[in-house]
PDB file of C-alpha atoms (C1' of nucleotides) in Angstrom:
ATOM      1  CA  MET A 386      -6.419 -19.919 -17.943  1.00 50.00           C
ATOM      2  CA  VAL A 387      -6.389 -16.672 -18.886  1.00 47.00           C
ATOM      3  CA  ARG A 388      -6.540 -14.438 -21.995  1.00 52.00           C
ATOM      4  CA  PRO A 389      -9.408 -15.932 -23.979  1.00 53.00           C
ATOM      5  CA  GLY A 390      -8.726 -18.142 -26.745  1.00 61.00           C
ATOM      6  CA  HIS A 391      -5.842 -19.965 -24.992  1.00 76.00           C
ATOM      7  CA  TRP A 392      -6.975 -23.058 -23.248  1.00 86.00           C
ATOM      8  CA  GLY A 393      -4.232 -24.971 -23.526  1.00 86.00           C
ATOM      9  CA  VAL A 394      -4.430 -28.561 -22.303  1.00 93.00           C
ATOM     10  CA  ARG A 395      -0.840 -29.682 -20.794  1.00 92.00           C
ATOM     11  CA  ALA A 396      -1.731 -31.834 -17.661  1.00 94.00           C
ATOM     12  CA  ARG A 397       1.479 -31.143 -16.512  1.00 94.00           C
ATOM     13  CA  VAL A 398       2.519 -31.736 -12.678  1.00 95.00           C
ATOM     14  CA  GLU A 399       3.376 -28.561 -10.631  1.00 94.00           C
ATOM     15  CA  ARG A 400       7.199 -28.075  -9.973  1.00 95.00           C
ATOM     16  CA  PHE A 401       8.043 -32.180 -11.198  1.00 96.00           C
ATOM     17  CA  SER A 402      11.372 -31.179 -12.672  1.00 95.00           C
ATOM     18  CA  GLU A 403      11.997 -30.581  -8.200  1.00 96.00           C
ATOM     19  CA  PRO A 404      10.909 -34.345  -7.976  1.00 97.00           C
ATOM     20  CA  ALA A 405      12.707 -35.375 -11.103  1.00 97.00           C
ATOM     21  CA  LEU A 406      16.544 -34.479 -10.896  1.00 96.00           C
ATOM     22  CA  LEU A 407      16.223 -35.613  -6.919  1.00 97.00           C
ATOM     23  CA  LEU A 408      16.085 -38.775  -8.236  1.00 98.00           C
ATOM     24  CA  LEU A 409      19.211 -38.497 -10.905  1.00 97.00           C
ATOM     25  CA  LEU A 410      21.083 -37.652  -8.003  1.00 98.00           C
ATOM     26  CA  LEU A 411      19.988 -40.559  -6.588  1.00 97.00           C
ATOM     27  CA  GLU A 412      20.857 -42.499  -9.003  1.00 97.00           C
ATOM     28  CA  ARG A 413      24.077 -40.820  -9.114  1.00 96.00           C
ATOM     29  CA  PRO A 414      25.752 -37.631  -8.611  1.00 97.00           C
ATOM     30  CA  THR A 415      25.782 -35.607 -12.027  1.00 96.00           C
ATOM     31  CA  HIS A 416      26.223 -31.774 -13.081  1.00 96.00           C
ATOM     32  CA  GLY A 417      23.964 -29.497 -13.495  1.00 95.00           C
ATOM     33  CA  TYR A 418      24.079 -29.671 -17.307  1.00 95.00           C
ATOM     34  CA  GLU A 419      23.589 -33.662 -17.976  1.00 95.00           C
ATOM     35  CA  LEU A 420      20.731 -33.082 -15.602  1.00 96.00           C
ATOM     36  CA  LEU A 421      19.705 -30.953 -17.745  1.00 95.00           C
ATOM     37  CA  GLU A 422      19.280 -33.523 -21.031  1.00 94.00           C
ATOM     38  CA  ALA A 423      18.632 -35.957 -18.528  1.00 95.00           C
ATOM     39  CA  LEU A 424      15.458 -34.398 -16.831  1.00 95.00           C
ATOM     40  CA  PRO A 425      13.393 -34.903 -20.167  1.00 94.00           C
ATOM     41  CA  HIS A 426      12.978 -38.695 -20.262  1.00 93.00           C
ATOM     42  CA  VAL A 427      12.374 -38.378 -16.243  1.00 94.00           C
ATOM     43  CA  THR A 428       9.928 -35.607 -16.687  1.00 92.00           C
ATOM     44  CA  GLY A 429       9.027 -37.557 -20.651  1.00 86.00           C
ATOM     45  CA  GLU A 430       9.514 -33.963 -22.472  1.00 75.00           C
ATOM     46  CA  ALA A 431       8.282 -31.383 -19.907  1.00 71.00           C
ATOM     47  CA  ARG A 432      11.675 -28.848 -21.204  1.00 74.00           C
ATOM     48  CA  VAL A 433      12.887 -27.318 -18.623  1.00 88.00           C
ATOM     49  CA  ASP A 434      14.407 -23.902 -18.161  1.00 93.00           C
ATOM     50  CA  MET A 435      18.288 -24.079 -17.815  1.00 94.00           C
ATOM     51  CA  GLY A 436      18.259 -20.481 -15.962  1.00 95.00           C
ATOM     52  CA  ASN A 437      15.406 -22.522 -13.330  1.00 96.00           C
ATOM     53  CA  LEU A 438      17.358 -25.455 -13.225  1.00 96.00           C
ATOM     54  CA  TYR A 439      20.519 -23.782 -11.470  1.00 96.00           C
ATOM     55  CA  ARG A 440      18.152 -20.955  -9.460  1.00 96.00           C
ATOM     56  CA  VAL A 441      16.450 -24.562  -8.160  1.00 96.00           C
ATOM     57  CA  LEU A 442      20.053 -26.710  -7.365  1.00 96.00           C
ATOM     58  CA  ARG A 443      21.726 -23.296  -5.690  1.00 95.00           C
ATOM     59  CA  GLY A 444      18.460 -23.590  -3.841  1.00 95.00           C
ATOM     60  CA  LEU A 445      18.101 -27.576  -2.419  1.00 96.00           C
ATOM     61  CA  GLU A 446      22.390 -26.625  -1.864  1.00 96.00           C
ATOM     62  CA  GLU A 447      21.731 -23.468   0.777  1.00 94.00           C
ATOM     63  CA  ASP A 448      19.699 -25.916   2.802  1.00 94.00           C
ATOM     64  CA  GLY A 449      21.023 -28.770   2.722  1.00 95.00           C
ATOM     65  CA  LEU A 450      19.590 -31.159   0.450  1.00 96.00           C
ATOM     66  CA  VAL A 451      22.611 -31.590  -1.806  1.00 97.00           C
ATOM     67  CA  THR A 452      25.846 -30.736  -1.962  1.00 97.00           C
ATOM     68  CA  SER A 453      28.059 -29.979  -4.894  1.00 96.00           C
ATOM     69  CA  ARG A 454      32.129 -29.485  -5.604  1.00 95.00           C
ATOM     70  CA  TRP A 455      33.817 -28.275  -8.434  1.00 94.00           C
ATOM     71  CA  GLU A 456      35.341 -31.268 -10.865  1.00 89.00           C
ATOM     72  CA  ALA A 457      39.133 -31.243 -11.516  1.00 79.00           C
ATOM     73  CA  GLY A 458      41.056 -32.646 -14.085  1.00 78.00           C
ATOM     74  CA  GLU A 459      38.464 -33.117 -16.661  1.00 81.00           C
ATOM     75  CA  PRO A 460      39.072 -31.878 -19.758  1.00 79.00           C
ATOM     76  CA  GLY A 461      36.377 -28.920 -20.767  1.00 79.00           C
ATOM     77  CA  PRO A 462      34.698 -26.483 -19.122  1.00 85.00           C
ATOM     78  CA  ALA A 463      34.815 -27.121 -15.317  1.00 89.00           C
ATOM     79  CA  LYS A 464      31.625 -29.171 -14.108  1.00 94.00           C
ATOM     80  CA  ARG A 465      29.500 -28.099 -10.487  1.00 96.00           C
ATOM     81  CA  THR A 466      29.308 -32.320  -9.388  1.00 97.00           C
ATOM     82  CA  TYR A 467      25.656 -32.695  -7.399  1.00 97.00           C
ATOM     83  CA  GLU A 468      25.039 -35.274  -4.713  1.00 97.00           C
ATOM     84  CA  LEU A 469      22.637 -35.783  -2.615  1.00 97.00           C
ATOM     85  CA  THR A 470      21.944 -35.209   1.632  1.00 98.00           C
ATOM     86  CA  VAL A 471      20.110 -37.408   3.895  1.00 97.00           C
ATOM     87  CA  GLU A 472      17.529 -34.833   3.916  1.00 96.00           C
ATOM     88  CA  GLY A 473      17.533 -34.485   0.137  1.00 97.00           C
ATOM     89  CA  ARG A 474      16.703 -37.908   0.168  1.00 97.00           C
ATOM     90  CA  ARG A 475      13.731 -37.075   2.725  1.00 97.00           C
ATOM     91  CA  LEU A 476      12.642 -34.962   0.098  1.00 97.00           C
ATOM     92  CA  LEU A 477      12.826 -37.130  -2.193  1.00 97.00           C
ATOM     93  CA  ASP A 478      10.743 -39.604  -0.454  1.00 97.00           C
ATOM     94  CA  GLU A 479       8.213 -36.999   0.087  1.00 97.00           C
ATOM     95  CA  TRP A 480       7.738 -36.278  -3.512  1.00 97.00           C
ATOM     96  CA  ALA A 481       6.837 -39.882  -4.131  1.00 98.00           C
ATOM     97  CA  ALA A 482       4.019 -40.537  -1.635  1.00 97.00           C
ATOM     98  CA  ALA A 483       2.440 -37.048  -2.427  1.00 97.00           C
ATOM     99  CA  LEU A 484       3.278 -38.453  -6.456  1.00 97.00           C
ATOM    100  CA  ARG A 485       1.702 -41.610  -5.431  1.00 97.00           C
ATOM    101  CA  GLY A 486      -1.423 -39.537  -4.114  1.00 96.00           C
ATOM    102  CA  SER A 487      -1.442 -37.382  -7.337  1.00 96.00           C
ATOM    103  CA  ARG A 488      -1.945 -40.718  -9.178  1.00 96.00           C
ATOM    104  CA  GLU A 489      -5.104 -42.084  -7.449  1.00 95.00           C
ATOM    105  CA  ARG A 490      -7.355 -38.370  -8.152  1.00 95.00           C
ATOM    106  CA  ILE A 491      -5.455 -38.952 -11.760  1.00 96.00           C
ATOM    107  CA  ASP A 492      -7.531 -42.670 -11.778  1.00 96.00           C
ATOM    108  CA  THR A 493     -10.527 -41.332 -10.241  1.00 95.00           C
ATOM    109  CA  PHE A 494     -10.575 -38.744 -12.643  1.00 96.00           C
ATOM    110  CA  LEU A 495     -10.520 -40.587 -15.820  1.00 97.00           C
ATOM    111  CA  HIS A 496     -13.251 -43.733 -14.323  1.00 97.00           C
ATOM    112  CA  ARG A 497     -15.296 -40.943 -13.509  1.00 96.00           C
ATOM    113  CA  TYR A 498     -14.330 -39.482 -17.145  1.00 97.00           C
ATOM    114  CA  GLU A 499     -14.954 -42.548 -18.770  1.00 97.00           C
ATOM    115  CA  ARG A 500     -17.985 -43.562 -17.376  1.00 95.00           C
ATOM    116  CA  ARG A 501     -19.299 -41.004 -19.232  1.00 86.00           C
TER     117      ARG A 501
ATOM    118  CA  MET B 604      11.624 -22.576  -6.431  1.00 53.00           C
ATOM    119  CA  VAL B 605      10.047 -21.574  -3.154  1.00 55.00           C
ATOM    120  CA  ARG B 606      11.462 -19.525  -0.954  1.00 54.00           C
ATOM    121  CA  PRO B 607      14.205 -21.231   0.962  1.00 55.00           C
ATOM    122  CA  GLY B 608      13.408 -23.280   3.250  1.00 61.00           C
ATOM    123  CA  HIS B 609       9.927 -24.215   1.697  1.00 77.00           C
ATOM    124  CA  TRP B 610      10.380 -27.053  -0.128  1.00 87.00           C
ATOM    125  CA  GLY B 611       6.579 -27.681  -0.035  1.00 85.00           C
ATOM    126  CA  VAL B 612       5.341 -30.989  -1.790  1.00 93.00           C
ATOM    127  CA  ARG B 613       2.046 -31.288  -3.224  1.00 91.00           C
ATOM    128  CA  ALA B 614       2.354 -32.796  -6.768  1.00 94.00           C
ATOM    129  CA  ARG B 615      -0.571 -30.943  -7.561  1.00 94.00           C
ATOM    130  CA  VAL B 616      -1.384 -31.082 -11.396  1.00 95.00           C
ATOM    131  CA  GLU B 617      -1.522 -27.535 -13.075  1.00 94.00           C
ATOM    132  CA  ARG B 618      -4.949 -25.953 -13.417  1.00 94.00           C
ATOM    133  CA  PHE B 619      -6.730 -29.166 -12.541  1.00 95.00           C
ATOM    134  CA  SER B 620     -10.116 -28.143 -11.760  1.00 94.00           C
ATOM    135  CA  GLU B 621     -10.588 -26.716 -14.972  1.00 96.00           C
ATOM    136  CA  PRO B 622     -10.606 -30.644 -16.115  1.00 97.00           C
ATOM    137  CA  ALA B 623     -12.564 -31.264 -12.881  1.00 96.00           C
ATOM    138  CA  LEU B 624     -15.569 -28.930 -13.689  1.00 95.00           C
ATOM    139  CA  LEU B 625     -15.555 -29.367 -16.856  1.00 97.00           C
ATOM    140  CA  LEU B 626     -16.242 -33.259 -15.535  1.00 97.00           C
ATOM    141  CA  LEU B 627     -19.025 -31.852 -13.743  1.00 96.00           C
ATOM    142  CA  LEU B 628     -20.636 -30.209 -15.850  1.00 97.00           C
ATOM    143  CA  LEU B 629     -20.688 -33.026 -18.291  1.00 97.00           C
ATOM    144  CA  GLU B 630     -22.486 -35.154 -15.885  1.00 96.00           C
ATOM    145  CA  ARG B 631     -25.019 -32.193 -15.139  1.00 95.00           C
ATOM    146  CA  PRO B 632     -25.286 -27.933 -15.186  1.00 95.00           C
ATOM    147  CA  THR B 633     -24.628 -26.837 -12.886  1.00 95.00           C
ATOM    148  CA  HIS B 634     -23.992 -23.778 -11.003  1.00 94.00           C
ATOM    149  CA  GLY B 635     -20.796 -22.302  -9.589  1.00 93.00           C
ATOM    150  CA  TYR B 636     -20.852 -22.378  -5.873  1.00 93.00           C
ATOM    151  CA  GLU B 637     -22.375 -26.061  -5.991  1.00 94.00           C
ATOM    152  CA  LEU B 638     -19.429 -26.485  -8.428  1.00 94.00           C
ATOM    153  CA  LEU B 639     -17.004 -24.404  -5.741  1.00 93.00           C
ATOM    154  CA  GLU B 640     -18.204 -27.106  -3.626  1.00 92.00           C
ATOM    155  CA  ALA B 641     -18.682 -30.840  -5.921  1.00 93.00           C
ATOM    156  CA  LEU B 642     -14.933 -30.066  -7.305  1.00 93.00           C
ATOM    157  CA  PRO B 643     -12.797 -31.374  -3.678  1.00 92.00           C
ATOM    158  CA  HIS B 644     -14.444 -34.381  -4.146  1.00 90.00           C
ATOM    159  CA  VAL B 645     -13.338 -34.537  -7.644  1.00 91.00           C
ATOM    160  CA  THR B 646      -9.914 -32.779  -7.567  1.00 89.00           C
ATOM    161  CA  GLY B 647      -9.030 -35.218  -3.841  1.00 85.00           C
ATOM    162  CA  GLU B 648      -7.968 -32.072  -2.597  1.00 79.00           C
ATOM    163  CA  ALA B 649      -9.299 -28.110  -0.836  1.00 68.00           C
ATOM    164  CA  ARG B 650      -7.841 -25.354  -2.249  1.00 73.00           C
ATOM    165  CA  VAL B 651     -10.355 -24.329  -5.183  1.00 84.00           C
ATOM    166  CA  ASP B 652     -10.471 -20.233  -5.538  1.00 92.00           C
ATOM    167  CA  MET B 653     -13.157 -18.607  -5.947  1.00 94.00           C
ATOM    168  CA  GLY B 654     -12.278 -16.260  -7.243  1.00 94.00           C
ATOM    169  CA  ASN B 655     -10.889 -17.748  -9.974  1.00 95.00           C
ATOM    170  CA  LEU B 656     -12.957 -20.179 -10.125  1.00 96.00           C
ATOM    171  CA  TYR B 657     -15.631 -17.487 -11.466  1.00 95.00           C
ATOM    172  CA  ARG B 658     -12.896 -16.396 -13.406  1.00 95.00           C
ATOM    173  CA  VAL B 659     -12.216 -19.336 -15.350  1.00 95.00           C
ATOM    174  CA  LEU B 660     -16.409 -19.980 -15.723  1.00 96.00           C
ATOM    175  CA  ARG B 661     -16.775 -16.709 -17.316  1.00 94.00           C
ATOM    176  CA  GLY B 662     -13.539 -17.175 -19.784  1.00 94.00           C
ATOM    177  CA  LEU B 663     -15.030 -21.138 -20.931  1.00 95.00           C
ATOM    178  CA  GLU B 664     -18.618 -18.873 -21.614  1.00 95.00           C
ATOM    179  CA  GLU B 665     -16.580 -16.477 -23.278  1.00 93.00           C
ATOM    180  CA  ASP B 666     -14.916 -18.688 -25.706  1.00 94.00           C
ATOM    181  CA  GLY B 667     -18.060 -21.304 -26.236  1.00 95.00           C
ATOM    182  CA  LEU B 668     -17.131 -23.702 -23.806  1.00 96.00           C
ATOM    183  CA  VAL B 669     -19.960 -23.428 -21.577  1.00 96.00           C
ATOM    184  CA  THR B 670     -23.306 -21.516 -22.044  1.00 96.00           C
ATOM    185  CA  SER B 671     -24.779 -19.450 -18.245  1.00 95.00           C
ATOM    186  CA  ARG B 672     -27.606 -18.605 -17.869  1.00 94.00           C
ATOM    187  CA  TRP B 673     -29.651 -17.529 -14.780  1.00 92.00           C
ATOM    188  CA  GLU B 674     -31.721 -19.618 -12.794  1.00 86.00           C
ATOM    189  CA  ALA B 675     -35.164 -17.512 -11.568  1.00 76.00           C
ATOM    190  CA  GLY B 676     -38.261 -18.797  -9.812  1.00 74.00           C
ATOM    191  CA  GLU B 677     -35.790 -20.672  -6.950  1.00 77.00           C
ATOM    192  CA  PRO B 678     -36.027 -19.650  -3.559  1.00 75.00           C
ATOM    193  CA  GLY B 679     -32.498 -17.825  -2.419  1.00 75.00           C
ATOM    194  CA  PRO B 680     -30.477 -15.569  -4.122  1.00 81.00           C
ATOM    195  CA  ALA B 681     -29.838 -15.928  -8.433  1.00 85.00           C
ATOM    196  CA  LYS B 682     -28.431 -18.604  -9.674  1.00 91.00           C
ATOM    197  CA  ARG B 683     -25.988 -18.332 -12.202  1.00 94.00           C
ATOM    198  CA  THR B 684     -26.199 -22.076 -14.092  1.00 96.00           C
ATOM    199  CA  TYR B 685     -23.779 -23.248 -16.593  1.00 97.00           C
ATOM    200  CA  GLU B 686     -24.345 -25.798 -19.476  1.00 96.00           C
ATOM    201  CA  LEU B 687     -21.274 -27.570 -21.013  1.00 97.00           C
ATOM    202  CA  THR B 688     -21.233 -27.096 -25.482  1.00 97.00           C
ATOM    203  CA  VAL B 689     -20.137 -30.024 -27.614  1.00 97.00           C
ATOM    204  CA  GLU B 690     -16.431 -27.826 -27.775  1.00 96.00           C
ATOM    205  CA  GLY B 691     -16.504 -27.464 -23.616  1.00 96.00           C
ATOM    206  CA  ARG B 692     -16.942 -31.347 -24.218  1.00 97.00           C
ATOM    207  CA  ARG B 693     -13.923 -31.333 -26.795  1.00 96.00           C
ATOM    208  CA  LEU B 694     -12.195 -29.643 -24.389  1.00 96.00           C
ATOM    209  CA  LEU B 695     -12.697 -32.419 -21.604  1.00 97.00           C
ATOM    210  CA  ASP B 696     -10.986 -34.785 -23.770  1.00 97.00           C
ATOM    211  CA  GLU B 697      -8.154 -33.484 -23.857  1.00 96.00           C
ATOM    212  CA  TRP B 698      -7.686 -33.055 -21.101  1.00 97.00           C
ATOM    213  CA  ALA B 699      -8.395 -36.544 -20.104  1.00 97.00           C
ATOM    214  CA  ALA B 700      -6.226 -37.199 -22.882  1.00 97.00           C
ATOM    215  CA  ALA B 701      -3.155 -35.133 -21.222  1.00 96.00           C
ATOM    216  CA  LEU B 702      -4.579 -36.773 -17.655  1.00 97.00           C
ATOM    217  CA  ARG B 703      -3.487 -40.562 -18.843  1.00 97.00           C
ATOM    218  CA  GLY B 704      -0.019 -38.620 -20.176  1.00 96.00           C
ATOM    219  CA  SER B 705       0.455 -37.385 -17.142  1.00 96.00           C
ATOM    220  CA  ARG B 706      -0.058 -41.172 -15.043  1.00 96.00           C
ATOM    221  CA  GLU B 707       2.157 -42.903 -17.332  1.00 96.00           C
ATOM    222  CA  ARG B 708       4.967 -40.042 -16.465  1.00 95.00           C
ATOM    223  CA  ILE B 709       3.782 -40.216 -12.734  1.00 97.00           C
ATOM    224  CA  ASP B 710       4.110 -44.570 -12.987  1.00 97.00           C
ATOM    225  CA  THR B 711       7.584 -44.523 -14.673  1.00 95.00           C
ATOM    226  CA  PHE B 712       8.919 -42.250 -12.569  1.00 97.00           C
ATOM    227  CA  LEU B 713       7.599 -43.956  -9.034  1.00 97.00           C
ATOM    228  CA  HIS B 714       8.404 -47.497 -11.148  1.00 97.00           C
ATOM    229  CA  ARG B 715      12.585 -45.399 -11.523  1.00 97.00           C
ATOM    230  CA  TYR B 716      12.234 -44.684  -7.610  1.00 97.00           C
ATOM    231  CA  GLU B 717      11.583 -47.670  -6.013  1.00 97.00           C
ATOM    232  CA  ARG B 718      14.323 -49.852  -7.913  1.00 96.00           C
ATOM    233  CA  ARG B 719      16.762 -48.007  -6.004  1.00 87.00           C
TER     234      ARG B 719
ATOM    235  C1'  DC C1294      39.925 -18.449 -37.234  1.00 69.48           C
ATOM    236  C1'  DA C1295      34.696 -19.249 -37.745  1.00 69.48           C
ATOM    237  C1'  DA C1296      31.739 -22.043 -35.773  1.00 69.48           C
ATOM    238  C1'  DT C1297      29.859 -25.189 -32.965  1.00 69.48           C
ATOM    239  C1'  DA C1298      28.831 -27.800 -28.093  1.00 69.48           C
ATOM    240  C1'  DC C1299      29.673 -27.968 -22.931  1.00 69.48           C
ATOM    241  C1'  DA C1300      29.050 -26.126 -18.933  1.00 69.48           C
ATOM    242  C1'  DT C1301      27.674 -22.004 -15.613  1.00 69.48           C
ATOM    243  C1'  DG C1302      24.841 -18.139 -14.507  1.00 69.48           C
ATOM    244  C1'  DT C1303      22.052 -13.847 -13.853  1.00 69.48           C
ATOM    245  C1'  DG C1304      17.702 -10.336 -15.000  1.00 69.48           C
ATOM    246  C1'  DT C1305      13.335  -9.885 -16.031  1.00 69.48           C
ATOM    247  C1'  DC C1306       8.532 -10.637 -17.656  1.00 69.48           C
ATOM    248  C1'  DT C1307       4.169 -13.827 -18.268  1.00 69.48           C
ATOM    249  C1'  DT C1308       1.136 -16.241 -16.252  1.00 69.48           C
ATOM    250  C1'  DT C1309      -0.683 -18.934 -12.786  1.00 69.48           C
ATOM    251  C1'  DT C1310      -2.285 -19.418  -7.902  1.00 69.48           C
ATOM    252  C1'  DA C1311      -3.529 -17.712  -3.562  1.00 69.48           C
ATOM    253  C1'  DC C1312      -5.500 -14.435  -0.684  1.00 69.48           C
ATOM    254  C1'  DA C1313      -8.117 -10.690   0.788  1.00 69.48           C
ATOM    255  C1'  DT C1314     -12.171  -7.759  -0.272  1.00 69.48           C
ATOM    256  C1'  DG C1315     -16.946  -6.406  -1.711  1.00 69.48           C
ATOM    257  C1'  DT C1316     -22.068  -6.667  -3.280  1.00 69.48           C
ATOM    258  C1'  DA C1317     -26.065  -8.706  -2.553  1.00 69.48           C
ATOM    259  C1'  DG C1318     -30.738 -11.351  -1.347  1.00 69.48           C
ATOM    260  C1'  DG C1319     -32.563 -14.602   1.452  1.00 69.48           C
ATOM    261  C1'  DT C1320     -32.712 -16.809   6.130  1.00 69.48           C
ATOM    262  C1'  DA C1321     -33.757 -17.671  11.372  1.00 69.48           C
ATOM    263  C1'  DG C1322     -33.469 -16.911  15.500  1.00 69.48           C
ATOM    264  C1'  DA C1323     -33.550 -12.657  19.861  1.00 69.48           C
TER     265       DA C1323
ATOM    266  C1'  DT D  89     -36.769  -5.666  13.918  1.00 69.48           C
ATOM    267  C1'  DC D  90     -32.270  -5.852  14.227  1.00 69.48           C
ATOM    268  C1'  DT D  91     -28.462  -9.082  13.327  1.00 69.48           C
ATOM    269  C1'  DA D  92     -26.585 -12.683  12.965  1.00 69.48           C
ATOM    270  C1'  DC D  93     -25.119 -16.547   9.123  1.00 69.48           C
ATOM    271  C1'  DC D  94     -25.616 -18.313   4.460  1.00 69.48           C
ATOM    272  C1'  DT D  95     -25.488 -18.484   0.070  1.00 69.48           C
ATOM    273  C1'  DA D  96     -24.051 -16.288  -4.690  1.00 69.48           C
ATOM    274  C1'  DC D  97     -21.132 -14.287  -7.452  1.00 69.48           C
ATOM    275  C1'  DA D  98     -17.636 -10.465  -8.420  1.00 69.48           C
ATOM    276  C1'  DT D  99     -13.319  -7.820  -8.704  1.00 69.48           C
ATOM    277  C1'  DG D 100      -8.423  -7.018  -6.984  1.00 69.48           C
ATOM    278  C1'  DT D 101      -3.864  -7.328  -5.707  1.00 69.48           C
ATOM    279  C1'  DA D 102       0.427 -10.005  -3.857  1.00 69.48           C
ATOM    280  C1'  DA D 103       2.915 -14.039  -4.254  1.00 69.48           C
ATOM    281  C1'  DA D 104       4.650 -18.313  -6.858  1.00 69.48           C
ATOM    282  C1'  DA D 105       5.816 -20.689 -10.890  1.00 69.48           C
ATOM    283  C1'  DG D 106       6.955 -21.080 -15.208  1.00 69.48           C
ATOM    284  C1'  DA D 107       8.884 -18.826 -19.728  1.00 69.48           C
ATOM    285  C1'  DC D 108      12.213 -15.723 -22.681  1.00 69.48           C
ATOM    286  C1'  DA D 109      16.489 -13.839 -23.548  1.00 69.48           C
ATOM    287  C1'  DC D 110      21.105 -12.970 -22.303  1.00 69.48           C
ATOM    288  C1'  DA D 111      25.968 -13.244 -20.369  1.00 69.48           C
ATOM    289  C1'  DT D 112      30.255 -15.509 -20.080  1.00 69.48           C
ATOM    290  C1'  DG D 113      33.732 -18.270 -20.741  1.00 69.48           C
ATOM    291  C1'  DT D 114      36.233 -23.575 -22.529  1.00 69.48           C
ATOM    292  C1'  DA D 115      37.599 -26.683 -25.712  1.00 69.48           C
ATOM    293  C1'  DT D 116      36.407 -29.546 -29.742  1.00 69.48           C
ATOM    294  C1'  DT D 117      36.004 -30.390 -34.931  1.00 69.48           C
ATOM    295  C1'  DG D 118      35.378 -28.722 -40.071  1.00 69.48           C
TER     296       DG D 118
END
DNA sequence: CAATACATGTGTCTTTTACATGTAGGTAGA
DNA sequence: TCTACCTACATGTAAAAGACACATGTATTG
């Protein structure tokens, strides 16, 4: 809700950017800014806040779900490249399972809605 | 992000209880407590906070999306029965459209995940 | 050399969700 | 009858998630 007159309908999946970036990292090691640009393609238009994204990445690293290294040699600003760990992969698997559940709940809802 | 060490995976749809209760009200007028018990069947998961539910109901009414009346005569505590308005129905339609979008985004994600 | 794009970050506020508690009528049994 | 429990509606507040604003620095391009 909560302030009256604002019944914005988005139907976003909570923290969807998390599994999305894990998936991108599964496909290949990437740095933050690139993830920022690639994420909307996965999430389908969800705008990702870059501040929060970098925080999530550091949090993931803190807990050993990704590792990072500074990319040297390339032109341009220094990049911190992230890579998925085995535990990160497991977390992604969990997300995939949970998302299958979500899809089913949405399906159920829509069928019930369409009966009316 | 969650506090470090707590990468809880739920894949909930934001404010899913809103369209869920609109759908229940589309099926028939109902009072709050009954919605509270019926909601988990629609959303597929427990966690519906009754405090928030009543707040949402009053908010919906404030904006003319539902109407309510106190049910008299019946045994037990007085019940406030809610009914969907035309505008409420429109909001539900919006939700249904948005949820179809969500389902598609999740599908896309899962296909991409399964390719790996 | 100014504007723009790339790249990584911090600080903080608002919104949304979760947890806790309060009030009160009704019901069934010791 | 009193007390334990269920129904029913409601408020208060903490925590989580997300949005907004801004800082810092490098390279590129017009």
